[in-house]
Short mmCIF file of C-alpha atoms in Angstrom, two decimals:
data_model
loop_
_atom_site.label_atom_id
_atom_site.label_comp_id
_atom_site.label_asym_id
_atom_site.label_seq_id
_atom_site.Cartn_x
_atom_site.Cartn_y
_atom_site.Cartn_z
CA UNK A 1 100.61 -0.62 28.39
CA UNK A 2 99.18 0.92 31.54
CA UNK A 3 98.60 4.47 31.63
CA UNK A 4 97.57 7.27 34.57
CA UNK A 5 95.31 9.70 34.11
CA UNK A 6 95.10 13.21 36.22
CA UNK A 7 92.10 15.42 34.78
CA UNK A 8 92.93 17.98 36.69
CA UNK A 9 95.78 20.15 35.33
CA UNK A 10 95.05 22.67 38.31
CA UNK A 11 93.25 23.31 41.47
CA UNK A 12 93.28 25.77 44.14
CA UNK A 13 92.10 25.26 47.77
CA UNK A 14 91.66 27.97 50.82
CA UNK A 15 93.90 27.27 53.62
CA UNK A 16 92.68 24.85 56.27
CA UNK A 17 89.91 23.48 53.58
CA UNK A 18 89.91 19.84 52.15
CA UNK A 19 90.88 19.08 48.66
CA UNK A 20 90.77 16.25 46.69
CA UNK A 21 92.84 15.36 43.23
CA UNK A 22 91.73 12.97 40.76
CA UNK A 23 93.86 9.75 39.17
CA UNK A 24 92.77 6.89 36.97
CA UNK A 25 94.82 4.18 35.42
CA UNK A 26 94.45 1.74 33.23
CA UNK A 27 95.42 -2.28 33.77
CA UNK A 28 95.07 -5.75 33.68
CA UNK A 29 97.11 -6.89 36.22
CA UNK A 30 95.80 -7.52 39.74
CA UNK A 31 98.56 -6.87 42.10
CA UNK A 32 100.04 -3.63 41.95
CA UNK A 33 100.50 -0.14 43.85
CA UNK A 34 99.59 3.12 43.72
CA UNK A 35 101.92 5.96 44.58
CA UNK A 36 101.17 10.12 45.17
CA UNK A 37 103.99 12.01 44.97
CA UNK A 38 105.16 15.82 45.53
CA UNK A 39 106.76 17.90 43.86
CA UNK A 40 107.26 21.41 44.65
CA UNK A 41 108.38 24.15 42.19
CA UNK A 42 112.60 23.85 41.32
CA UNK A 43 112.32 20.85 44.26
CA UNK A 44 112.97 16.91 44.96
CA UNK A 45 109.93 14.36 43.86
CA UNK A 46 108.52 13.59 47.79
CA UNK A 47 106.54 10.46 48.27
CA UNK A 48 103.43 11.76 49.62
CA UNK A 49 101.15 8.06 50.33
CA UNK A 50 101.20 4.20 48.67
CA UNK A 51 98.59 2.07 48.18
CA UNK A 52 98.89 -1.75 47.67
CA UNK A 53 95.87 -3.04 45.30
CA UNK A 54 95.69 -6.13 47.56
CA UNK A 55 94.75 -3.92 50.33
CA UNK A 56 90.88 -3.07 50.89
CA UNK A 57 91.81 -0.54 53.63
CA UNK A 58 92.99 3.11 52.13
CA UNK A 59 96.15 4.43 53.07
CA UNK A 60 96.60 7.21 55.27
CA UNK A 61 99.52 9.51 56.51
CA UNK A 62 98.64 12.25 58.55
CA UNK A 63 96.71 14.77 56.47
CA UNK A 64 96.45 12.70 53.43
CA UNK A 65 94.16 10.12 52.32
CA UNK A 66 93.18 8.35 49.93
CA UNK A 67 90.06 6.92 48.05
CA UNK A 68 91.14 3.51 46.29
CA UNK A 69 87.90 2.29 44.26
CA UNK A 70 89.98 -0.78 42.42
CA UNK A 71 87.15 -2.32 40.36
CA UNK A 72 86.84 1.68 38.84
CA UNK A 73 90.33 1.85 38.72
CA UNK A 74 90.53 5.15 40.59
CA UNK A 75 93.03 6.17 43.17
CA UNK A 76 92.02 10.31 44.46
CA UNK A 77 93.87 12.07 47.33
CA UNK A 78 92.45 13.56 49.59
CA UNK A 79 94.64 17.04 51.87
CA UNK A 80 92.57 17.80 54.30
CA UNK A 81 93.73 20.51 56.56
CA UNK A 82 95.63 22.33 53.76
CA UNK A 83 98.79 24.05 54.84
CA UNK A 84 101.00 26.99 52.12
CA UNK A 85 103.46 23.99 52.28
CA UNK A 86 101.03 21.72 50.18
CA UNK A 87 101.25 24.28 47.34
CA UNK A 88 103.28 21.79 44.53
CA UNK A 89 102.66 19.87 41.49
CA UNK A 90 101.01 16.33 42.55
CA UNK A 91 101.39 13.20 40.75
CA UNK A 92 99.57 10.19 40.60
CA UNK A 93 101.90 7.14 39.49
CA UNK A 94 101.37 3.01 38.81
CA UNK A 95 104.44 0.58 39.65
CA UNK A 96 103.93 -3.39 38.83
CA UNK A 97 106.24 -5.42 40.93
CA UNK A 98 109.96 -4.94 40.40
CA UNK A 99 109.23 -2.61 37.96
CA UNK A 100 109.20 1.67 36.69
CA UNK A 101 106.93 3.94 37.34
CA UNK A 102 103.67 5.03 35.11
CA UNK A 103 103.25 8.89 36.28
CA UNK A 104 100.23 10.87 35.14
CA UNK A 105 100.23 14.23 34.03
CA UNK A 106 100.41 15.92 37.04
CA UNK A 107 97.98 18.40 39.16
CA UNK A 108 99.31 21.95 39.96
CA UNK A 109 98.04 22.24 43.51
CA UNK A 110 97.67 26.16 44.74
CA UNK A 111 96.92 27.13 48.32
CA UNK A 112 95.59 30.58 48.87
CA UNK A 113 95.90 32.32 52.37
CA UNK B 1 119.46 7.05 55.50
CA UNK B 2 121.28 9.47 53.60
CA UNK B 3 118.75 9.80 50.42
CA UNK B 4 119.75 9.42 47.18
CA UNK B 5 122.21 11.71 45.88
CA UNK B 6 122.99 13.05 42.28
CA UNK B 7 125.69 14.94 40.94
CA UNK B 8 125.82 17.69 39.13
CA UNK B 9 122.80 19.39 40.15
CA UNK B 10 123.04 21.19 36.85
CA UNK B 11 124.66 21.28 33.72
CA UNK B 12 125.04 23.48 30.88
CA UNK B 13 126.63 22.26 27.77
CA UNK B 14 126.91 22.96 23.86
CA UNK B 15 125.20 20.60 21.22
CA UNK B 16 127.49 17.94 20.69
CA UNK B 17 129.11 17.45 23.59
CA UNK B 18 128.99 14.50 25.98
CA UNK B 19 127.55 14.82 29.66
CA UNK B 20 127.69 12.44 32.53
CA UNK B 21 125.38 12.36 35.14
CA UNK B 22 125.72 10.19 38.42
CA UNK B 23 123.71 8.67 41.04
CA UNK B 24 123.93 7.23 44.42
CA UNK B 25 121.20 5.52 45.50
CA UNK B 26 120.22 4.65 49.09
CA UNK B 27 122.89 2.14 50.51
CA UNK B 28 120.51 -0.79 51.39
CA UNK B 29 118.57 -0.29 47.80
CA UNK B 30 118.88 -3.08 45.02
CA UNK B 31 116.60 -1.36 42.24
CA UNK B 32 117.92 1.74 40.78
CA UNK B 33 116.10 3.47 37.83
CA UNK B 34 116.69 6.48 35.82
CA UNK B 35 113.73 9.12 34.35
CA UNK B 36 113.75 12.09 32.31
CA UNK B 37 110.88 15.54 32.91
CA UNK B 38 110.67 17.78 31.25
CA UNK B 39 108.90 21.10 31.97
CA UNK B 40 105.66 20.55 33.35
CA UNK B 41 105.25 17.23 32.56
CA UNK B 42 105.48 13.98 34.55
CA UNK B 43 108.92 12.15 34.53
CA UNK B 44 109.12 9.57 32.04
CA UNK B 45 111.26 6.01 32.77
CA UNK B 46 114.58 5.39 30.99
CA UNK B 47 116.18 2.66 32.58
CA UNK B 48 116.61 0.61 35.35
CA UNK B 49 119.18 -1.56 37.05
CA UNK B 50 118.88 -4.65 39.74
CA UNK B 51 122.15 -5.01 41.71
CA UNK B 52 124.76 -4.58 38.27
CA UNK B 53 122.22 -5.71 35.96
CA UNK B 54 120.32 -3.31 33.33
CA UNK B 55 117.26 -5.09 33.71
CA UNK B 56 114.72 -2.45 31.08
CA UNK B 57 115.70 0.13 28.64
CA UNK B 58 113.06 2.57 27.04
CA UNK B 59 112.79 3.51 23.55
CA UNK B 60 113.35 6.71 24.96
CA UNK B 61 116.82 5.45 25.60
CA UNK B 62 118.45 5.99 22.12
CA UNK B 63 121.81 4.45 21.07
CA UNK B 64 123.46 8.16 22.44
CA UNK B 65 122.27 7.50 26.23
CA UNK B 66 124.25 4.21 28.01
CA UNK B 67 123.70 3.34 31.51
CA UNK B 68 125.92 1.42 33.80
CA UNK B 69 126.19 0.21 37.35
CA UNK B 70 129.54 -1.43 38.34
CA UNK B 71 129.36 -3.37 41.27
CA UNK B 72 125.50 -2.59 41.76
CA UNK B 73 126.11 1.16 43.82
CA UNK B 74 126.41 3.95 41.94
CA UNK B 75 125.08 4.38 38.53
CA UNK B 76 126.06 6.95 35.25
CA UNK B 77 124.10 7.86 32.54
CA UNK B 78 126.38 9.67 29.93
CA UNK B 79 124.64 11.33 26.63
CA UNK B 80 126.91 11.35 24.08
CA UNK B 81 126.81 14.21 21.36
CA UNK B 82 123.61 15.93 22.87
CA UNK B 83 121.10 17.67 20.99
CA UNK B 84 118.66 20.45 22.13
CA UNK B 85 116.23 17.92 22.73
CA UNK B 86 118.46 16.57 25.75
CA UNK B 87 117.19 19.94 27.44
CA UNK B 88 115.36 18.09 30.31
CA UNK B 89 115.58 16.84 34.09
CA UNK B 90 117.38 13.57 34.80
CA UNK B 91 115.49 11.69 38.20
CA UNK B 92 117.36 8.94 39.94
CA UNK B 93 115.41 6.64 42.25
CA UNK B 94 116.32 3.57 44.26
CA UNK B 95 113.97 1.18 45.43
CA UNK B 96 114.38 -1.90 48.23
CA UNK B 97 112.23 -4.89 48.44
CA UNK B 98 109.10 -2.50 50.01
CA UNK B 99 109.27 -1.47 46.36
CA UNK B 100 109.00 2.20 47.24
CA UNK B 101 111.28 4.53 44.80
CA UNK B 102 112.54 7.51 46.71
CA UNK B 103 113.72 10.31 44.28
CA UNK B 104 116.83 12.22 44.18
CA UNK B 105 117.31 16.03 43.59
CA UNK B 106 117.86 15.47 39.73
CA UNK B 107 120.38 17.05 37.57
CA UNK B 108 119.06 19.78 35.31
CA UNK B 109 120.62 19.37 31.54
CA UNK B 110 120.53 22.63 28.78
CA UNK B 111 121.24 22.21 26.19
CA UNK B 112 122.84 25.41 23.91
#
């Protein structure tokens, strides 16, 4: 069964600095994506950035980045620019084709001012 | 692009009871699947649906949880006689061919 992995329960980052969360996973499959997704406290799950394995090139939306290493099987995001709106709980999730969603544990992001 | 929509945002009921939760996923969305969080944790898959078919269930999914989908739009999940453990959020998602799932608001189930 695949699995995600987010080491980082928590991590705080000064407003305007970069930050970058962790995520492994575990498979055997080749083709597959990655997701990051949002969530802020008592709020709706916000796709933040997808990644398709076939893909070299990493994704990026605005702000957010990511670092897709897919022979380590690593997938980090990278806020640069951080805003008080990026303060939620982040998590990193797996999807096979046509299939659910492997979520990790989840990182509590905090933004001080 | 109206999002996906769940009703009730919340719900309070007594152990024993039955509960039933709905969904509307995006209109142009085939794939519809249903997840349970609870507090603090990441959201953990129950079912999912393609068009009116219940493609995956999770052992999660015990014989008091049923699913359904008539005419592949809106879905239910009804719990019959809850427990305390029922206590959780219930995510909807939809999902097109760009295989994307977009989340709704969830409905928050306790529990007494």
């Amino acid at each position: 069964a695949q699995t995600v992995t987010q080491s980082q329960p928590e991590m705080s980052v000064q407003e305007a600095e970069t930050v970058t969360l962790s995520c492994t996973y575990d498979t055997s499959e080749s083709d597959y994506y990655l997701f990051w997704y949002k969530q802020p406290p008592s709020r709706q799950m916000i796709l933040v950035i997808r990644q398709e394995a076939y893909k070299q090139q990493n994704a990026t939306e605005n702000r957010f980045s990511v670092n897709f290493q897919k022979a380590a099987k690593s997938f980090s995001l990278k806020i640069s620019d951080s805003q008080l709106g990026d303060a939620a709980m982040y998590f990193c999730a797996y999807l096979e084709y046509g299939n659910k969603l492997v979520f990790g544990a989840g990182t509590i992001l905090r933004v001080k001012s | 692009d109206t999002g996906v929509s769940q009703d009730p945002r919340h719900k309070i009921t007594k152990r024993g009871q039955n509960v039933t939760f709905r969904c509307d996923p995006i209109s142009e969305h085939n794939r519809l699947y249903w997840y349970r969080q609870t507090l603090g944790q990441g959201p953990e898959f129950l079912t999912y649906f393609q068009n009116e078919a219940q493609l995956e269930k999770s052992r999660l999914l015990s014989d008091r949880f049923s699913a359904e989908r008539p005419k592949g739009s809106f879905s239910t999940l009804e719990i019959q006689r809850t427990e305390q453990g029922d206590s959780a959020m219930y995510l909807c998602a939809s999902s097109g061919p760009q295989e994307t799932q977009y989340f709704g608001p969830g409905t928050r189930l306790l529990v007494l």
